[in-house]
Amino acid sequence: MTESGTAAAPPAPTAKRRRWSAGLIWLVPVVAALIGIGMVIQNWASEGPVIEMSFITAEGLEAGKTQVKYKDVVIGLVESIRLAGDNTHVIARVNLGKDASGFATADARFWVVRPRFGTSGVSGIGTLLSGAYIGADIGESHEVKKIFVGLERPPAVIHGSPGKRFTLVANDIGSLDVGSPVYYRRIQVGRLVSYELDKEGRQMHVDIFVDAPYDRFVNVSSRFWNASGVDLNLDAGGLKLNTQSLATVVAGGLAFATPPGPRDTTPASDGAQFQLFDDMQAAFAPPDGEPDYLQMRFEQSLRGLSVGSQVDFRGIVVGKVVSIRLDYDVDKHSFPLIVGVVIYPQRFGAAGEKIAQLAPRDGNDQNKRLAYLIEPMVARGLRAQARTGNLLTGQLYIALDFIPGAVKVAFDPATRPVELPTTPGSFDRLQEQLTGIVDKLDRIPLEAIGKHLDSTIARLDRTLRQVDEATLPQFNATLAGAQGTLGTAQQAIATDAPLQQNLAQTLAEMQRAARSLRALTDYLGVHPESLLRGKPVDPALREAPENDGKGNKP
Amino acid sequence: MTAAPRATELGLVGCHTCGLTCAIGQTRCPRCASHLHPRKPDSLARSWALLIAALVLYVPSNMLPVMYTSMLGRGEASTILHGVVEFWKAGSWDIALLIFIASVAVPSTKFLVLGMLLVSARRKSPWARPQRARLYRLVELIGYWSMLDVVVVALVCALVQFHLLGTAEPRAGIVFFGLVVVLTMFAAMSFDPRLIWDADDDA
């Protein structure tokens, strides 16, 4: 067997070809290895920086699934999510792509894109189905940074958007919020980017961004105002309702415009600062300048006066009420109201300037100057009055006016703050008069009158009772008597009554008598001589003259 | 030990293609004209080369995602092991086990078995020859079942195309996995099982 095994030599000629193919087959693992190494190199080459970003919550984020997108292009993937050491936030570890290494720089921003429903609109609807992703915004910095703090809401302006950023200084933010629109001639031209309180907590600094074609309309004279809500105006021209858009009614917004008239229209530079006014009127009003503070003491109730109420001088609003305090006067045991007002001298216009020139320019003491200016005016009757501005609502305003015949008061120029004497307002006078009338009414002795009336009524009652008890029965008897009398009368005049018959007989007798008389007169008319001679005997008439003679004798 | 004579001892050589028994001096089979070798040429070297290539490619096939699935807009690329873990976590341990066996256990076993066969054949070890021969047949048999993964990915990607609702796309890993399977099959084919018994000559 062993011998025969060595005898397998004959097929030697094929050895050449075998070697060639043997060498060829080793190409397969080499190629495989090359592919493998190629993959590793490619993987290594496409590996970008690994960064970490913290969020308040990892809602919607999933390790290995959530993508990082910039302009909807995937630039990375969330590798892992873990809680921060103090459990206050989560830290997402993100694998950025190689070409996205520019996002690992100091001013890059990251935020979670989720569906958001806000007053200023709806965003991130696409993520309802696909799940949240991390939005990214690149910055300009080249400084490498690996740890970021994620924004809790999308930034209003993405880096590189054409336009300008401006800062507005406001007293309060109103109903504005990040993303609130900025309008120019009712077109939305930008939005609110951010806001922050200054260090003293006195003013808001509101950052806005105005998009490119419109940013040139923001010039150095532009005025910004808060266009939130509805502006309702009732004046001689009727009722006016002004809003920028329906959205601003709900969500608030800003507007800007250049006041009419010749203005400097140089476009404002990026980052310029403006004041944010409460409304368009305030924005277009001439600047107020530094206010002066005055104090007034009212003895009557100031119901209807509130902080912010107008201070009016001959119909021009020159200031506003800033404080209303109750005080106690120990001497008079009264409760006067101390009203603090600010007056804007610039609102007096030319008058203010002229008056200001009268004041001595010696010191910086504003109060002293004010007292100096006001003293002669008080002497001439300058008083403050709380007047009714609106009869329906009973709102009051403070009117400064020269009251003719005002009671002289002592003005102490040394009082700080400067105190302006007051006089009761027209409404108060009306009230006083009414009080007088009521007093007079009060003085009428209603009680005594009532007592008298009471006794009178009692007497009347007694009288009536007397009438009832004594007079009436007699009256009844009288009436009965009268009735009897009347019955008798009635009997007397009845047709078959003897009186009536007698009367008829008498009448008939009289008739006959009258006839005889007529016959006599007729006879006498014919025979007047018979008066003297008597009647001639006439056998025809013998009977008749006997009758006549009897009747005429009496 | 066994008295059975070998082909070389009898001066015979079997044709690899048609199985005709030829005289040992001939270079080509008189029936089908294929080359005649007493043993597969360079069997061990070829097997080794293919096995090593398969082993090299096995690394990226497991590292790279094999399939990208996107459901309702949120996509995810998963590797083989990732898929196994996902199924296991989801409670489908049976499917997880199936994928694990088909994709991980079988290829690994093949590498080990082929490596062991090649080493023992090179050493002409007399150890457990019938079992090794059976093992080889087993490896040949299960070889193509490893293509299960590739078939599943191909099927899913072809069927799940609902655009926004859900899509599935193959990823590079599955190509490497397919190459691994093909290469191990070639490696197994290149190995001549008769080499297991050849050690007798030296013994």
XYZ file of C-alpha atoms in Angstrom, chain B residues 4-186:
183
model
C -10.362 -2.081 0.280
C -7.950 -0.992 -2.498
C -7.720 2.632 -3.609
C -8.289 3.860 -7.103
C -4.693 4.922 -7.517
C -3.569 1.477 -6.426
C -5.687 -0.032 -9.190
C -4.471 2.578 -11.717
C -7.866 4.148 -12.075
C -9.216 7.673 -11.820
C -12.855 8.774 -11.574
C -14.186 11.534 -13.757
C -15.500 14.420 -11.544
C -18.165 15.322 -14.014
C -19.721 12.126 -15.289
C -18.289 9.617 -12.865
C -16.673 7.409 -15.585
C -13.815 5.318 -14.339
C -10.806 5.959 -16.557
C -7.250 4.662 -16.690
C -4.887 6.785 -14.669
C -2.734 7.945 -17.582
C -5.496 9.820 -19.385
C -5.787 13.610 -19.032
C -9.344 13.879 -20.330
C -12.388 11.827 -19.806
C -13.137 9.874 -22.958
C -16.882 10.326 -22.427
C -17.343 13.945 -21.400
C -13.926 15.374 -22.174
C -13.449 16.997 -18.784
C -10.077 17.065 -17.081
C -9.253 14.055 -15.016
C -7.652 14.372 -11.583
C -7.148 11.731 -8.978
C -8.042 14.433 -6.381
C -9.557 17.901 -6.809
C -6.673 20.177 -7.717
C -5.467 22.554 -4.945
C -8.439 21.556 -2.887
C -7.060 22.638 0.448
C -5.655 25.953 -0.812
C -8.868 26.882 -2.615
C -10.978 25.985 0.348
C -8.767 27.948 2.645
C -8.773 30.979 0.388
C -12.545 30.976 -0.012
C -13.102 30.299 3.647
C -10.847 33.175 4.664
C -12.565 35.476 2.168
C -15.942 34.473 3.588
C -14.690 35.080 7.101
C -13.440 38.523 6.143
C -16.763 39.425 4.554
C -18.670 38.048 7.510
C -17.531 41.037 9.567
C -19.150 43.770 7.458
C -22.210 41.619 6.833
C -22.895 41.730 10.560
C -21.766 45.286 11.134
C -23.700 46.913 8.322
C -27.459 47.196 8.262
C -29.105 44.637 6.071
C -32.432 46.345 5.640
C -33.945 49.789 6.028
C -37.581 49.848 7.012
C -39.646 52.955 7.184
C -43.057 52.940 8.783
C -45.199 56.072 8.664
C -42.274 58.258 7.895
C -39.876 57.105 10.546
C -37.147 54.944 9.188
C -34.730 52.592 10.778
C -31.847 50.596 9.450
C -31.276 47.328 11.227
C -28.448 44.843 11.246
C -28.995 41.132 11.557
C -28.208 40.970 15.254
C -30.299 44.079 15.850
C -33.241 42.356 14.191
C -32.737 39.275 16.363
C -32.704 41.412 19.496
C -35.774 43.350 18.368
C -37.755 40.182 17.755
C -36.587 38.723 21.036
C -37.621 41.849 22.928
C -40.955 41.948 21.144
C -41.657 38.462 22.466
C -41.274 36.602 19.198
C -38.482 34.444 20.519
C -39.230 31.735 17.973
C -38.622 34.017 15.028
C -35.619 35.464 16.790
C -34.231 31.979 17.264
C -34.881 31.089 13.637
C -33.095 34.179 12.372
C -30.272 33.614 14.807
C -29.798 30.025 13.695
C -30.017 30.803 10.007
C -27.914 33.926 10.056
C -25.451 33.497 12.858
C -25.269 29.932 14.094
C -25.149 28.203 10.704
C -22.470 30.372 9.092
C -20.379 30.235 12.247
C -20.740 26.480 12.419
C -19.733 26.259 8.790
C -16.610 28.267 9.423
C -15.688 26.090 12.359
C -16.489 22.807 10.662
C -14.742 23.648 7.411
C -11.756 24.984 9.296
C -11.598 21.858 11.355
C -11.916 19.637 8.247
C -9.224 21.547 6.433
C -6.826 21.406 9.359
C -7.407 17.725 9.964
C -7.117 16.924 6.230
C -3.853 18.825 6.011
C -2.542 16.901 9.000
C -3.984 13.740 7.527
C -5.300 12.985 10.950
C -6.846 9.538 11.363
C -9.230 10.841 14.019
C -12.956 10.119 13.622
C -12.904 9.850 9.864
C -16.468 8.565 9.268
C -17.867 11.310 11.507
C -15.839 13.968 9.671
C -17.101 12.678 6.354
C -20.671 12.863 7.650
C -20.050 16.338 8.967
C -18.864 17.420 5.548
C -22.020 16.140 3.906
C -24.033 17.971 6.501
C -22.197 21.209 5.753
C -22.869 20.824 2.055
C -26.513 20.129 2.777
C -27.215 23.093 5.011
C -25.101 25.458 2.966
C -27.812 26.910 0.817
C -30.276 27.232 3.688
C -28.161 30.095 4.860
C -29.545 32.068 1.984
C -32.762 32.346 4.012
C -31.898 35.849 5.141
C -31.179 37.034 1.672
C -34.457 35.613 0.448
C -36.403 37.256 3.284
C -34.857 40.654 2.614
C -35.471 40.301 -1.121
C -39.094 39.335 -0.531
C -39.829 42.043 2.030
C -38.237 44.748 -0.070
C -40.164 43.663 -3.108
C -43.499 43.492 -1.319
C -43.392 46.342 1.191
C -43.568 49.367 -1.052
C -46.366 51.533 0.268
C -44.529 54.817 -0.114
C -45.589 56.989 2.789
C -47.060 54.224 4.926
C -44.113 51.947 4.818
C -41.186 51.005 2.674
C -38.351 48.557 2.989
C -35.041 48.818 1.198
C -32.077 46.469 1.182
C -28.830 47.753 2.568
C -25.187 46.832 1.878
C -25.017 44.281 4.686
C -27.225 41.808 2.911
C -24.899 41.783 -0.124
C -21.988 40.903 2.105
C -24.048 38.290 3.828
C -24.978 36.754 0.497
C -21.314 36.751 -0.531
C -20.403 35.024 2.720
C -22.917 32.296 2.051
C -21.818 31.857 -1.551
C -18.147 31.799 -0.607
C -18.645 29.228 2.135
C -20.586 27.094 -0.319
C -17.734 27.332 -2.791
